Amino acid sequence: MLYHPDKHRDPELKTQAEQLFNLVHEAYEVLSDPQARAIYDIYGKRGLDVDGWEVVERKRTPAEIREEYERLQAEREERRLQQRTNPKGTISVGIDATDLFDRYDEDYEDVAGGGVPHVEINRMHISQSIEAPLTTKDTAILSGSLSTHNGNGGGTINLALRRVTSAKGWGEIELGAGDTHGPLFGMKIFRNLTSRSFVTAQCGLQFSSRGVRPGVTTVLARHLDKNTMGYLQWRWGIQSSMNTSIVRDTKSSHFTFAVQLGIPHTFMMMSYQYKFQDDDQTKIKGSVKSGFFGTVVEYGAERKISRHSVLGATVSVGVPQGVSLKIKLNRASQTYFFPIHLTDELLPSAVFYATVGPLVFYLAIQQLIIRPYVRAQKEQDLEKQRESSASNIARKKQEAESAVLLMQESVRRIIEAEESRMGLIILNAWYGKFVTDNSRRHERAKVIDVTVPLQCLVKDSKLILTEATKSGLPGFYDPCVGEEKSLKVLYQFRGVMHQVLSGDAEPLRIPKQCKRARTAVCLG
């Protein structure tokens, strides 16, 4: 009714009304026709474009259309299944830097260049695995690894075939070969016993020049509560042991307690990790592990440095291991690990530099490289998004401005009716990006005035907005594509002024009694 051309006498307003009325009429025609609505619900607006993309026969019933859609979805899922390989890799580079702290000057008196500490790479390990889906239930997994330590090394290659037997479990057969250990044959099964517990069993035969070495590993796990898991593990064969552990994982912390009895390793371990609720997903952690081999204390932190990358550092102090610094970078499904052995003794200087050094280095890299790069990348992505949607935004802006002009008369009548009963009056309303943080004062606010469109939506002294982006409301458009937006409203109800701030996709209902203010608020 608002956009009907017959309601507007001014030729310019009449032309604008015709354009908006045609959009409303098109939406009404689609939503009132069960057949067209079913196509729109499934395929979107492009499904209605018969000149461009004919997706399905128009004579089909909604049920047939949905059946066709599910068939196409299954075909797309099958294609994605064939393309998915899920590659995973690990690169580990061990560094011996003990010469920095354990060196003796008398050993270098007769050696040229003996005053320079010697740091070397003493071990490396590279592993990679890929998955090849054969069917919806069968998957082939190919993995390989290469290792070297002090000039000696070897490699292995493994092929596993996994089949999902039911919704409760799967089984796997593994074949492997290596230049140091010989052929390997193994089997593994997984089974959900109940909704709160599961079991895994694994057995293997390792063939070598010394004969056949069998091995069996069984793990029983159970949910103790919503956030806590309990594990019992029994291993027989190579390094036989029994292990029990409790793991509690919540939104803000991760705790692990484990006890193992075995040959040659018997120990007790406890670790705790605290998760900060920030955008960088910062975590700090500490652990203590004590057994027949000695005692090790570890502490460290990790932080998300980009969308797909997490950087962490851990200091390990133990007897008789000494002091080590472990740096780990996770990039998507790839892991890069750098254990640096600093000293064989417990030296306070080594502990100090292992703790402070990575922190200072990270802060410098964060300020000089990471933050400028992330900021430039974000601005570049936003600029590309603005360029690709520039014509569409211009059209939406024109439609919004036309809608506001056409709303003027209706808004005047609504305000008169609300004033007569001391109802809801929208004094001012802005939509877009607001800059309230002092650290972001260099940024420019990008907002549009939506006072008239909001007042037009008032009915019976109430304004109700559903849980959806507000840029699609009549008289609205997106003033800052790709950026976080809010709606700020200053309104009067029963003669009292109120202010409310709502996120772009948050539902809004005013008046809100809890937001009542005794005095007017001036917004800049």
Short mmCIF file of C-alpha atoms in Angstrom, two decimals:
data_model
loop_
_atom_site.label_atom_id
_atom_site.label_comp_id
_atom_site.label_asym_id
_atom_site.label_seq_id
_atom_site.Cartn_x
_atom_site.Cartn_y
_atom_site.Cartn_z
CA MET A 1 0.00 0.00 0.00
CA LEU A 2 2.89 2.36 0.79
CA TYR A 3 4.48 1.90 -2.65
CA HIS A 4 1.30 1.76 -4.75
CA PRO A 5 1.69 4.31 -7.63
CA ASP A 6 -1.90 5.56 -7.32
CA LYS A 7 -1.12 6.90 -3.85
CA HIS A 8 1.41 9.40 -5.19
CA ARG A 9 0.56 12.38 -7.40
CA ASP A 10 4.04 13.84 -7.84
CA PRO A 11 5.43 12.43 -11.15
CA GLU A 12 8.89 11.80 -9.72
CA LEU A 13 7.53 10.05 -6.62
CA LYS A 14 5.13 8.09 -8.78
CA THR A 15 8.01 6.77 -10.91
CA GLN A 16 10.00 5.75 -7.84
CA ALA A 17 6.91 4.12 -6.34
CA GLU A 18 6.36 2.07 -9.51
CA GLN A 19 9.88 0.65 -9.33
CA LEU A 20 9.56 -0.37 -5.67
CA PHE A 21 6.01 -1.62 -6.17
CA ASN A 22 7.20 -3.92 -8.94
CA LEU A 23 9.76 -5.48 -6.55
CA VAL A 24 7.06 -6.04 -3.93
CA HIS A 25 4.68 -7.41 -6.56
CA GLU A 26 7.35 -9.86 -7.80
CA ALA A 27 7.98 -11.10 -4.26
CA TYR A 28 4.23 -11.48 -3.67
CA GLU A 29 3.76 -13.47 -6.89
CA VAL A 30 6.53 -15.87 -5.92
CA LEU A 31 5.56 -16.36 -2.26
CA SER A 32 1.84 -16.78 -2.99
CA ASP A 33 2.47 -19.53 -5.59
CA PRO A 34 3.33 -22.85 -3.82
CA GLN A 35 5.26 -24.08 -6.86
CA ALA A 36 7.34 -20.93 -7.30
CA ARG A 37 7.85 -20.61 -3.56
CA ALA A 38 9.22 -24.16 -3.34
CA ILE A 39 11.73 -23.36 -6.10
CA TYR A 40 12.73 -20.11 -4.37
CA ASP A 41 13.11 -21.79 -0.96
CA ILE A 42 15.48 -24.37 -2.45
CA TYR A 43 17.41 -22.57 -5.20
CA GLY A 44 17.00 -18.88 -4.37
CA LYS A 45 16.18 -16.19 -6.87
CA ARG A 46 18.34 -17.68 -9.62
CA GLY A 47 15.99 -20.67 -9.72
CA LEU A 48 13.24 -18.33 -10.92
CA ASP A 49 15.32 -16.94 -13.80
CA VAL A 50 13.99 -19.09 -16.63
CA ASP A 51 16.02 -17.23 -19.24
CA GLY A 52 19.34 -17.91 -17.54
CA TRP A 53 19.26 -21.14 -15.54
CA GLU A 54 16.38 -23.60 -15.93
CA VAL A 55 16.82 -25.84 -12.90
CA VAL A 56 13.73 -27.99 -12.98
CA GLU A 57 10.45 -28.49 -14.82
CA ARG A 58 7.91 -25.92 -13.65
CA LYS A 59 5.03 -28.46 -13.63
CA ARG A 60 6.50 -30.47 -10.77
CA THR A 61 4.95 -30.42 -7.32
CA PRO A 62 6.87 -28.95 -4.34
CA ALA A 63 7.53 -32.49 -3.08
CA GLU A 64 9.01 -33.49 -6.46
CA ILE A 65 11.12 -30.33 -6.53
CA ARG A 66 12.55 -31.09 -3.09
CA GLU A 67 13.25 -34.66 -4.17
CA GLU A 68 15.14 -33.37 -7.21
CA TYR A 69 17.06 -30.97 -4.98
CA GLU A 70 18.09 -33.78 -2.62
CA ARG A 71 19.28 -35.84 -5.59
CA LEU A 72 21.42 -32.96 -6.87
CA GLN A 73 22.78 -32.41 -3.36
CA ALA A 74 23.75 -36.10 -3.15
CA GLU A 75 25.59 -35.83 -6.48
CA ARG A 76 27.47 -32.74 -5.29
CA GLU A 77 28.36 -34.48 -2.05
CA GLU A 78 29.70 -37.44 -4.02
CA ARG A 79 31.89 -35.11 -6.10
CA ARG A 80 33.18 -33.39 -2.96
CA LEU A 81 33.89 -36.81 -1.48
CA GLN A 82 36.09 -37.70 -4.43
CA GLN A 83 37.98 -34.42 -4.19
CA ARG A 84 38.58 -34.53 -0.44
CA THR A 85 42.04 -35.84 0.49
CA ASN A 86 42.45 -34.28 3.96
CA PRO A 87 46.25 -33.90 3.80
CA LYS A 88 48.11 -33.79 7.11
CA GLY A 89 51.80 -33.22 7.63
CA THR A 90 54.42 -32.70 10.30
CA ILE A 91 57.93 -31.28 10.00
CA SER A 92 60.15 -31.48 13.07
CA VAL A 93 63.64 -29.98 13.24
CA GLY A 94 65.67 -30.70 16.39
CA ILE A 95 68.32 -28.11 17.25
CA ASP A 96 71.25 -28.64 19.59
CA ALA A 97 72.11 -25.28 21.19
CA THR A 98 73.83 -26.61 24.32
CA ASP A 99 77.04 -24.87 23.27
CA LEU A 100 75.38 -21.57 24.22
CA PHE A 101 75.35 -22.50 27.93
CA ASP A 102 77.45 -25.67 28.49
CA ARG A 103 80.60 -24.72 26.56
CA TYR A 104 83.99 -24.57 28.28
CA ASP A 105 86.39 -21.86 27.19
CA GLU A 106 89.50 -24.00 27.69
CA ASP A 107 88.27 -26.40 25.01
CA TYR A 108 88.37 -23.61 22.44
CA GLU A 109 91.63 -21.90 23.23
CA ASP A 110 93.54 -23.67 20.44
CA VAL A 111 90.64 -23.75 17.95
CA ALA A 112 90.25 -21.07 15.28
CA GLY A 113 86.94 -19.29 15.72
CA GLY A 114 86.43 -21.06 19.02
CA GLY A 115 84.81 -17.99 20.54
CA VAL A 116 81.64 -18.46 18.48
CA PRO A 117 79.10 -20.92 19.99
CA HIS A 118 78.26 -23.87 17.77
CA VAL A 119 74.54 -24.50 17.06
CA GLU A 120 73.58 -27.44 14.88
CA ILE A 121 70.59 -29.42 13.64
CA ASN A 122 70.93 -32.93 15.06
CA ARG A 123 67.63 -34.50 14.05
CA MET A 124 64.81 -34.09 11.54
CA HIS A 125 61.49 -35.80 10.99
CA ILE A 126 59.01 -35.38 8.15
CA SER A 127 55.66 -37.16 7.89
CA GLN A 128 52.72 -36.77 5.54
CA SER A 129 49.37 -38.49 5.09
CA ILE A 130 46.48 -38.19 2.65
CA GLU A 131 43.04 -39.75 2.53
CA ALA A 132 41.38 -41.03 -0.64
CA PRO A 133 37.64 -41.74 -0.26
CA LEU A 134 36.79 -44.84 -2.31
CA THR A 135 33.08 -44.94 -1.46
CA THR A 136 30.88 -43.27 1.12
CA LYS A 137 31.98 -45.97 3.60
CA ASP A 138 35.51 -46.88 2.46
CA THR A 139 38.61 -44.71 2.72
CA ALA A 140 42.24 -45.40 1.81
CA ILE A 141 44.90 -43.64 3.89
CA LEU A 142 48.46 -43.33 2.57
CA SER A 143 51.15 -42.10 4.94
CA GLY A 144 54.91 -41.92 5.02
CA SER A 145 57.71 -40.59 7.17
CA LEU A 146 61.44 -39.88 7.03
CA SER A 147 63.66 -39.43 10.09
CA THR A 148 67.32 -38.72 10.71
CA HIS A 149 69.32 -38.42 13.95
CA ASN A 150 73.00 -37.54 14.09
CA GLY A 151 73.55 -38.67 10.52
CA ASN A 152 71.59 -41.92 10.74
CA GLY A 153 68.07 -42.20 9.41
CA GLY A 154 65.33 -44.22 7.84
CA GLY A 155 61.83 -44.08 6.51
CA THR A 156 58.51 -45.91 6.45
CA ILE A 157 55.44 -46.01 4.22
CA ASN A 158 52.01 -47.23 5.30
CA LEU A 159 48.72 -47.95 3.56
CA ALA A 160 45.51 -48.31 5.59
CA LEU A 161 42.02 -49.23 4.42
CA ARG A 162 39.20 -48.03 6.67
CA ARG A 163 35.55 -49.11 6.41
CA VAL A 164 32.65 -47.64 8.34
CA THR A 165 30.72 -50.77 9.34
CA SER A 166 27.80 -49.00 11.00
CA ALA A 167 26.80 -45.81 12.76
CA LYS A 168 28.50 -47.21 15.86
CA GLY A 169 31.92 -48.20 14.56
CA TRP A 170 34.56 -48.76 11.92
CA GLY A 171 37.46 -51.10 11.18
CA GLU A 172 40.88 -50.58 9.65
CA ILE A 173 43.62 -52.77 8.14
CA GLU A 174 47.16 -51.38 7.85
CA LEU A 175 50.16 -52.54 5.82
CA GLY A 176 53.57 -50.93 6.16
CA ALA A 177 57.22 -51.25 5.24
CA GLY A 178 60.44 -49.53 6.26
CA ASP A 179 64.18 -49.74 5.78
CA THR A 180 64.89 -50.16 9.50
CA HIS A 181 61.94 -52.07 10.99
CA GLY A 182 60.77 -54.32 8.16
CA PRO A 183 57.18 -55.10 7.09
CA LEU A 184 54.22 -54.28 9.34
CA PHE A 185 50.70 -55.69 9.47
CA GLY A 186 48.06 -54.25 11.77
CA MET A 187 44.33 -54.13 12.47
CA LYS A 188 42.26 -51.57 14.37
CA ILE A 189 38.59 -51.37 15.34
CA PHE A 190 36.47 -48.66 16.93
CA ARG A 191 33.09 -49.27 18.54
CA ASN A 192 30.59 -47.16 20.47
CA LEU A 193 29.45 -49.33 23.37
CA THR A 194 26.84 -46.87 24.62
CA SER A 195 26.04 -43.22 24.06
CA ARG A 196 28.63 -42.39 26.76
CA SER A 197 31.43 -44.90 26.14
CA PHE A 198 33.52 -46.41 23.36
CA VAL A 199 36.41 -48.83 22.90
CA THR A 200 39.29 -49.11 20.44
CA ALA A 201 41.45 -52.19 19.93
CA GLN A 202 44.62 -52.38 17.86
CA CYS A 203 46.96 -55.27 17.14
CA GLY A 204 50.06 -55.45 14.97
CA LEU A 205 52.88 -57.69 13.81
CA GLN A 206 56.30 -56.13 13.19
CA PHE A 207 58.60 -58.32 11.08
CA SER A 208 62.38 -57.89 11.34
CA SER A 209 65.62 -59.84 11.17
CA ARG A 210 65.16 -60.65 14.88
CA GLY A 211 61.81 -62.29 14.26
CA VAL A 212 58.21 -61.25 14.69
CA ARG A 213 57.29 -58.77 17.41
CA PRO A 214 53.55 -58.67 18.21
CA GLY A 215 51.78 -55.80 19.91
CA VAL A 216 48.27 -55.18 21.26
CA THR A 217 46.72 -51.91 22.49
CA THR A 218 43.22 -51.50 23.94
CA VAL A 219 41.57 -48.25 25.07
CA LEU A 220 38.28 -47.97 26.94
CA ALA A 221 36.81 -44.46 27.27
CA ARG A 222 33.73 -43.14 29.03
CA HIS A 223 32.06 -39.75 29.48
CA LEU A 224 32.07 -39.09 33.23
CA ASP A 225 30.06 -35.91 32.74
CA LYS A 226 29.40 -33.32 30.06
CA ASN A 227 33.02 -32.06 30.01
CA THR A 228 35.01 -34.97 31.48
CA MET A 229 36.37 -38.14 29.85
CA GLY A 230 38.00 -41.11 31.54
CA TYR A 231 40.42 -43.44 29.71
CA LEU A 232 41.85 -46.86 30.52
CA GLN A 233 44.65 -48.13 28.27
CA TRP A 234 46.43 -51.48 28.21
CA ARG A 235 49.44 -52.10 25.99
CA TRP A 236 51.25 -55.43 25.53
CA GLY A 237 54.33 -56.09 23.44
CA ILE A 238 56.81 -53.32 22.74
CA GLN A 239 56.95 -51.08 25.85
CA SER A 240 54.13 -52.86 27.73
CA SER A 241 52.16 -50.61 30.08
CA MET A 242 48.84 -49.81 31.76
CA ASN A 243 47.61 -46.23 31.76
CA THR A 244 44.63 -44.43 33.23
CA SER A 245 43.80 -40.78 32.63
CA ILE A 246 41.08 -38.22 33.24
CA VAL A 247 40.60 -35.32 30.84
CA ARG A 248 38.32 -32.38 31.59
CA ASP A 249 37.77 -29.86 28.82
CA THR A 250 35.59 -26.77 29.29
CA LYS A 251 35.20 -23.49 27.49
CA SER A 252 37.81 -21.82 29.71
CA SER A 253 40.17 -24.64 30.73
CA HIS A 254 41.64 -28.06 29.93
CA PHE A 255 42.86 -30.42 32.68
CA THR A 256 44.59 -33.81 32.37
CA PHE A 257 45.69 -36.26 35.05
CA ALA A 258 47.38 -39.54 34.08
CA VAL A 259 49.14 -42.45 35.81
CA GLN A 260 51.10 -45.13 33.94
CA LEU A 261 52.72 -48.36 35.10
CA GLY A 262 54.98 -49.88 32.49
CA ILE A 263 58.31 -51.09 31.24
CA PRO A 264 60.44 -49.02 30.94
CA HIS A 265 58.26 -45.95 31.55
CA THR A 266 56.32 -45.50 34.79
CA PHE A 267 55.16 -41.99 35.62
CA MET A 268 52.47 -39.67 36.95
CA MET A 269 51.50 -36.57 34.97
CA MET A 270 49.24 -33.59 35.56
CA SER A 271 48.65 -30.66 33.19
CA TYR A 272 46.40 -27.61 33.17
CA GLN A 273 45.57 -25.19 30.38
CA TYR A 274 43.67 -21.91 30.72
CA LYS A 275 41.85 -20.52 27.68
CA PHE A 276 41.39 -16.76 27.43
CA GLN A 277 38.10 -15.70 25.88
CA ASP A 278 39.65 -13.34 23.33
CA ASP A 279 39.72 -13.16 19.54
CA ASP A 280 43.26 -14.57 19.40
CA GLN A 281 42.28 -17.70 21.38
CA THR A 282 45.23 -17.27 23.75
CA LYS A 283 46.06 -20.25 25.99
CA ILE A 284 48.57 -20.66 28.80
CA LYS A 285 49.53 -24.11 30.08
CA GLY A 286 51.66 -25.89 32.61
CA SER A 287 52.40 -29.54 33.42
CA VAL A 288 54.39 -31.72 35.81
CA LYS A 289 55.54 -35.23 34.92
CA SER A 290 57.47 -37.44 37.31
CA GLY A 291 58.59 -41.05 37.04
CA PHE A 292 61.50 -43.48 37.00
CA PHE A 293 63.14 -41.45 34.21
CA GLY A 294 63.14 -38.25 36.30
CA THR A 295 60.95 -35.18 36.65
CA VAL A 296 59.95 -32.65 34.00
CA VAL A 297 58.15 -29.33 34.48
CA GLU A 298 56.74 -27.59 31.40
CA TYR A 299 55.01 -24.24 30.92
CA GLY A 300 54.12 -22.26 27.86
CA ALA A 301 51.52 -20.42 25.80
CA GLU A 302 49.95 -20.47 22.38
CA ARG A 303 48.06 -17.90 20.37
CA LYS A 304 46.25 -17.59 17.09
CA ILE A 305 48.26 -15.29 14.83
CA SER A 306 46.11 -15.50 11.70
CA ARG A 307 42.95 -17.14 10.47
CA HIS A 308 44.59 -20.54 9.95
CA SER A 309 47.77 -20.30 12.05
CA VAL A 310 48.48 -20.94 15.73
CA LEU A 311 51.90 -20.27 17.27
CA GLY A 312 53.01 -21.80 20.57
CA ALA A 313 56.12 -21.99 22.74
CA THR A 314 56.84 -24.31 25.67
CA VAL A 315 59.75 -24.32 28.11
CA SER A 316 60.75 -27.75 29.46
CA VAL A 317 62.85 -28.00 32.63
CA GLY A 318 63.74 -31.41 33.98
CA VAL A 319 66.19 -33.84 35.53
CA PRO A 320 68.17 -35.31 33.84
CA GLN A 321 66.92 -33.79 30.56
CA GLY A 322 68.03 -30.21 31.27
CA VAL A 323 66.36 -27.19 29.70
CA SER A 324 64.67 -27.11 26.28
CA LEU A 325 62.55 -24.67 24.32
CA LYS A 326 59.87 -26.11 22.02
CA ILE A 327 58.35 -23.91 19.32
CA LYS A 328 55.32 -25.15 17.38
CA LEU A 329 53.44 -23.59 14.46
CA ASN A 330 50.16 -25.06 13.26
CA ARG A 331 49.14 -23.89 9.81
CA ALA A 332 45.81 -25.44 8.77
CA SER A 333 46.53 -29.21 8.83
CA GLN A 334 50.33 -28.79 8.77
CA THR A 335 52.48 -28.76 11.92
CA TYR A 336 56.01 -27.34 12.19
CA PHE A 337 57.87 -28.29 15.37
CA PHE A 338 61.25 -26.96 16.52
CA PRO A 339 62.61 -28.47 19.77
CA ILE A 340 65.72 -26.56 20.87
CA HIS A 341 67.91 -28.24 23.50
CA LEU A 342 69.62 -25.46 25.48
CA THR A 343 71.49 -27.25 28.25
CA ASP A 344 71.87 -30.61 30.00
CA GLU A 345 71.96 -28.91 33.40
CA LEU A 346 69.48 -26.82 35.38
CA LEU A 347 70.90 -23.36 34.71
CA PRO A 348 68.83 -20.31 35.75
CA SER A 349 70.22 -18.35 32.80
CA ALA A 350 68.94 -20.94 30.33
CA VAL A 351 65.48 -20.94 31.94
CA PHE A 352 65.40 -17.12 31.85
CA TYR A 353 66.36 -16.79 28.18
CA ALA A 354 64.06 -19.66 27.17
CA THR A 355 61.16 -17.82 28.85
CA VAL A 356 61.85 -14.19 27.97
CA GLY A 357 63.46 -14.67 24.54
CA PRO A 358 60.41 -16.09 22.69
CA LEU A 359 58.11 -13.54 24.36
CA VAL A 360 60.21 -10.55 23.27
CA PHE A 361 60.68 -12.01 19.79
CA TYR A 362 56.93 -12.64 19.41
CA LEU A 363 55.96 -9.12 20.53
CA ALA A 364 58.43 -7.61 18.07
CA ILE A 365 57.19 -9.78 15.17
CA GLN A 366 53.58 -9.09 16.17
CA GLN A 367 54.03 -5.32 16.09
CA LEU A 368 56.33 -5.08 13.07
CA ILE A 369 55.06 -7.83 10.76
CA ILE A 370 51.93 -9.74 11.78
CA ARG A 371 49.56 -6.90 12.69
CA PRO A 372 50.47 -4.69 9.69
CA TYR A 373 50.11 -7.71 7.39
CA VAL A 374 46.75 -8.79 8.83
CA ARG A 375 45.45 -5.20 8.71
CA ALA A 376 46.55 -4.78 5.10
CA GLN A 377 45.07 -8.15 4.15
CA LYS A 378 41.74 -7.26 5.79
CA GLU A 379 41.61 -3.88 4.05
CA GLN A 380 42.44 -5.55 0.74
CA ASP A 381 39.66 -8.11 1.17
CA LEU A 382 37.18 -5.39 2.14
CA GLU A 383 38.17 -3.32 -0.88
CA LYS A 384 37.64 -6.29 -3.20
CA GLN A 385 34.27 -6.96 -1.59
CA ARG A 386 33.25 -3.31 -2.00
CA GLU A 387 34.31 -3.27 -5.65
CA SER A 388 32.42 -6.48 -6.46
CA SER A 389 29.24 -5.22 -4.77
CA ALA A 390 29.52 -1.54 -5.71
CA SER A 391 26.80 -1.61 -8.39
CA ASN A 392 24.46 -3.61 -6.20
CA ILE A 393 24.98 -1.29 -3.22
CA ALA A 394 24.38 1.75 -5.43
CA ARG A 395 21.09 0.24 -6.57
CA LYS A 396 20.08 -0.62 -3.00
CA LYS A 397 20.97 2.91 -1.88
CA GLN A 398 18.80 4.43 -4.59
CA GLU A 399 15.91 2.12 -3.67
CA ALA A 400 16.32 3.03 0.03
CA GLU A 401 16.33 6.77 -0.70
CA SER A 402 13.24 6.39 -2.87
CA ALA A 403 11.51 4.39 -0.15
CA VAL A 404 12.26 7.09 2.44
CA LEU A 405 10.69 9.76 0.21
CA LEU A 406 7.59 7.63 -0.26
CA MET A 407 7.32 7.02 3.50
CA GLN A 408 7.12 10.68 4.48
CA GLU A 409 3.32 11.01 4.41
CA SER A 410 2.75 7.69 6.20
CA VAL A 411 5.35 8.56 8.83
CA ARG A 412 3.65 11.92 9.45
CA ARG A 413 0.34 10.17 10.14
CA ILE A 414 2.01 7.56 12.37
CA ILE A 415 3.74 10.25 14.44
CA GLU A 416 0.46 12.17 14.88
CA ALA A 417 -1.28 8.99 16.07
CA GLU A 418 1.55 8.09 18.47
CA GLU A 419 1.76 11.62 19.90
CA SER A 420 -1.96 11.64 20.62
CA ARG A 421 -1.58 8.62 22.92
CA MET A 422 1.97 9.34 24.14
CA GLY A 423 3.21 6.27 22.27
CA LEU A 424 6.45 5.40 20.54
CA ILE A 425 8.27 8.21 18.72
CA ILE A 426 11.62 7.54 17.02
CA LEU A 427 13.64 10.71 17.63
CA ASN A 428 16.84 9.61 15.92
CA ALA A 429 18.16 6.33 14.52
CA TRP A 430 21.44 5.45 12.84
CA TYR A 431 22.60 2.23 11.20
CA GLY A 432 26.14 1.25 10.25
CA LYS A 433 29.61 1.17 11.78
CA PHE A 434 30.12 3.12 15.00
CA VAL A 435 33.58 3.94 16.38
CA THR A 436 33.44 4.03 20.18
CA ASP A 437 36.84 2.55 21.09
CA ASN A 438 39.49 5.22 21.73
CA SER A 439 42.13 2.97 20.14
CA ARG A 440 40.20 3.11 16.86
CA ARG A 441 39.60 6.87 16.70
CA HIS A 442 41.54 7.04 13.44
CA GLU A 443 38.77 5.05 11.79
CA ARG A 444 35.79 6.88 10.32
CA ALA A 445 32.24 6.07 11.37
CA LYS A 446 30.02 4.95 8.48
CA VAL A 447 26.37 5.34 9.36
CA ILE A 448 23.11 6.30 7.66
CA ASP A 449 20.05 7.99 9.12
CA VAL A 450 17.18 5.49 9.39
CA THR A 451 14.82 7.52 11.58
CA VAL A 452 12.04 7.62 8.97
CA PRO A 453 12.18 3.88 8.01
CA LEU A 454 12.06 2.83 11.67
CA GLN A 455 9.15 5.13 12.49
CA CYS A 456 7.31 3.68 9.50
CA LEU A 457 7.64 0.20 11.06
CA VAL A 458 6.03 1.29 14.34
CA LYS A 459 2.63 -0.28 14.91
CA ASP A 460 0.48 0.10 18.03
CA SER A 461 3.35 1.84 19.85
CA LYS A 462 5.69 -1.10 19.23
CA LEU A 463 8.71 -1.72 17.02
CA ILE A 464 9.63 -5.37 16.47
CA LEU A 465 12.59 -6.44 14.33
CA THR A 466 13.34 -10.12 13.79
CA GLU A 467 16.69 -11.91 13.99
CA ALA A 468 18.13 -10.98 10.58
CA THR A 469 20.43 -8.38 9.05
CA LYS A 470 18.80 -4.97 9.12
CA SER A 471 20.25 -3.92 5.77
CA GLY A 472 17.28 -5.63 4.08
CA LEU A 473 14.63 -3.52 5.84
CA PRO A 474 12.66 -0.98 3.74
CA GLY A 475 14.61 2.28 3.61
CA PHE A 476 17.86 0.59 4.73
CA TYR A 477 21.00 -0.37 2.82
CA ASP A 478 24.51 -1.53 3.75
CA PRO A 479 26.74 1.57 4.26
CA CYS A 480 29.88 -0.45 5.03
CA VAL A 481 30.09 -3.79 3.22
CA GLY A 482 31.95 -6.51 5.09
CA GLU A 483 32.25 -4.56 8.36
CA GLU A 484 30.47 -4.98 11.67
CA LYS A 485 27.29 -2.93 11.90
CA SER A 486 24.87 -1.86 14.63
CA LEU A 487 21.59 -0.01 15.00
CA LYS A 488 21.44 2.88 17.50
CA VAL A 489 18.02 4.25 18.37
CA LEU A 490 16.96 7.24 20.50
CA TYR A 491 13.22 7.11 21.10
CA GLN A 492 10.49 8.57 23.30
CA PHE A 493 7.84 6.49 25.01
CA ARG A 494 5.29 7.78 27.50
CA GLY A 495 7.13 11.09 27.48
CA VAL A 496 10.43 9.51 28.62
CA MET A 497 13.51 9.22 26.43
CA HIS A 498 15.37 5.94 25.94
CA GLN A 499 18.39 4.73 24.03
CA VAL A 500 19.14 1.26 22.69
CA LEU A 501 22.02 -0.24 20.71
CA SER A 502 21.43 -3.48 18.78
CA GLY A 503 23.73 -5.68 16.71
CA ASP A 504 23.05 -6.06 13.02
CA ALA A 505 21.55 -9.55 13.21
CA GLU A 506 20.10 -9.28 16.74
CA PRO A 507 16.32 -9.14 17.25
CA LEU A 508 15.01 -5.86 18.61
CA ARG A 509 11.81 -5.03 20.46
CA ILE A 510 11.08 -1.55 21.75
CA PRO A 511 10.01 -0.04 24.02
CA LYS A 512 12.30 -1.82 26.46
CA GLN A 513 11.52 -1.08 30.08
CA CYS A 514 15.04 -2.06 31.19
CA LYS A 515 16.57 0.54 28.88
CA ARG A 516 14.63 3.48 30.36
CA ALA A 517 16.62 6.67 30.81
CA ARG A 518 15.61 9.65 32.93
CA THR A 519 17.31 12.23 30.72
CA ALA A 520 17.83 12.78 27.04
CA VAL A 521 20.94 11.34 25.43
CA CYS A 522 22.82 13.36 22.84
CA LEU A 523 24.43 11.15 20.20
CA GLY A 524 27.27 12.37 18.03
#
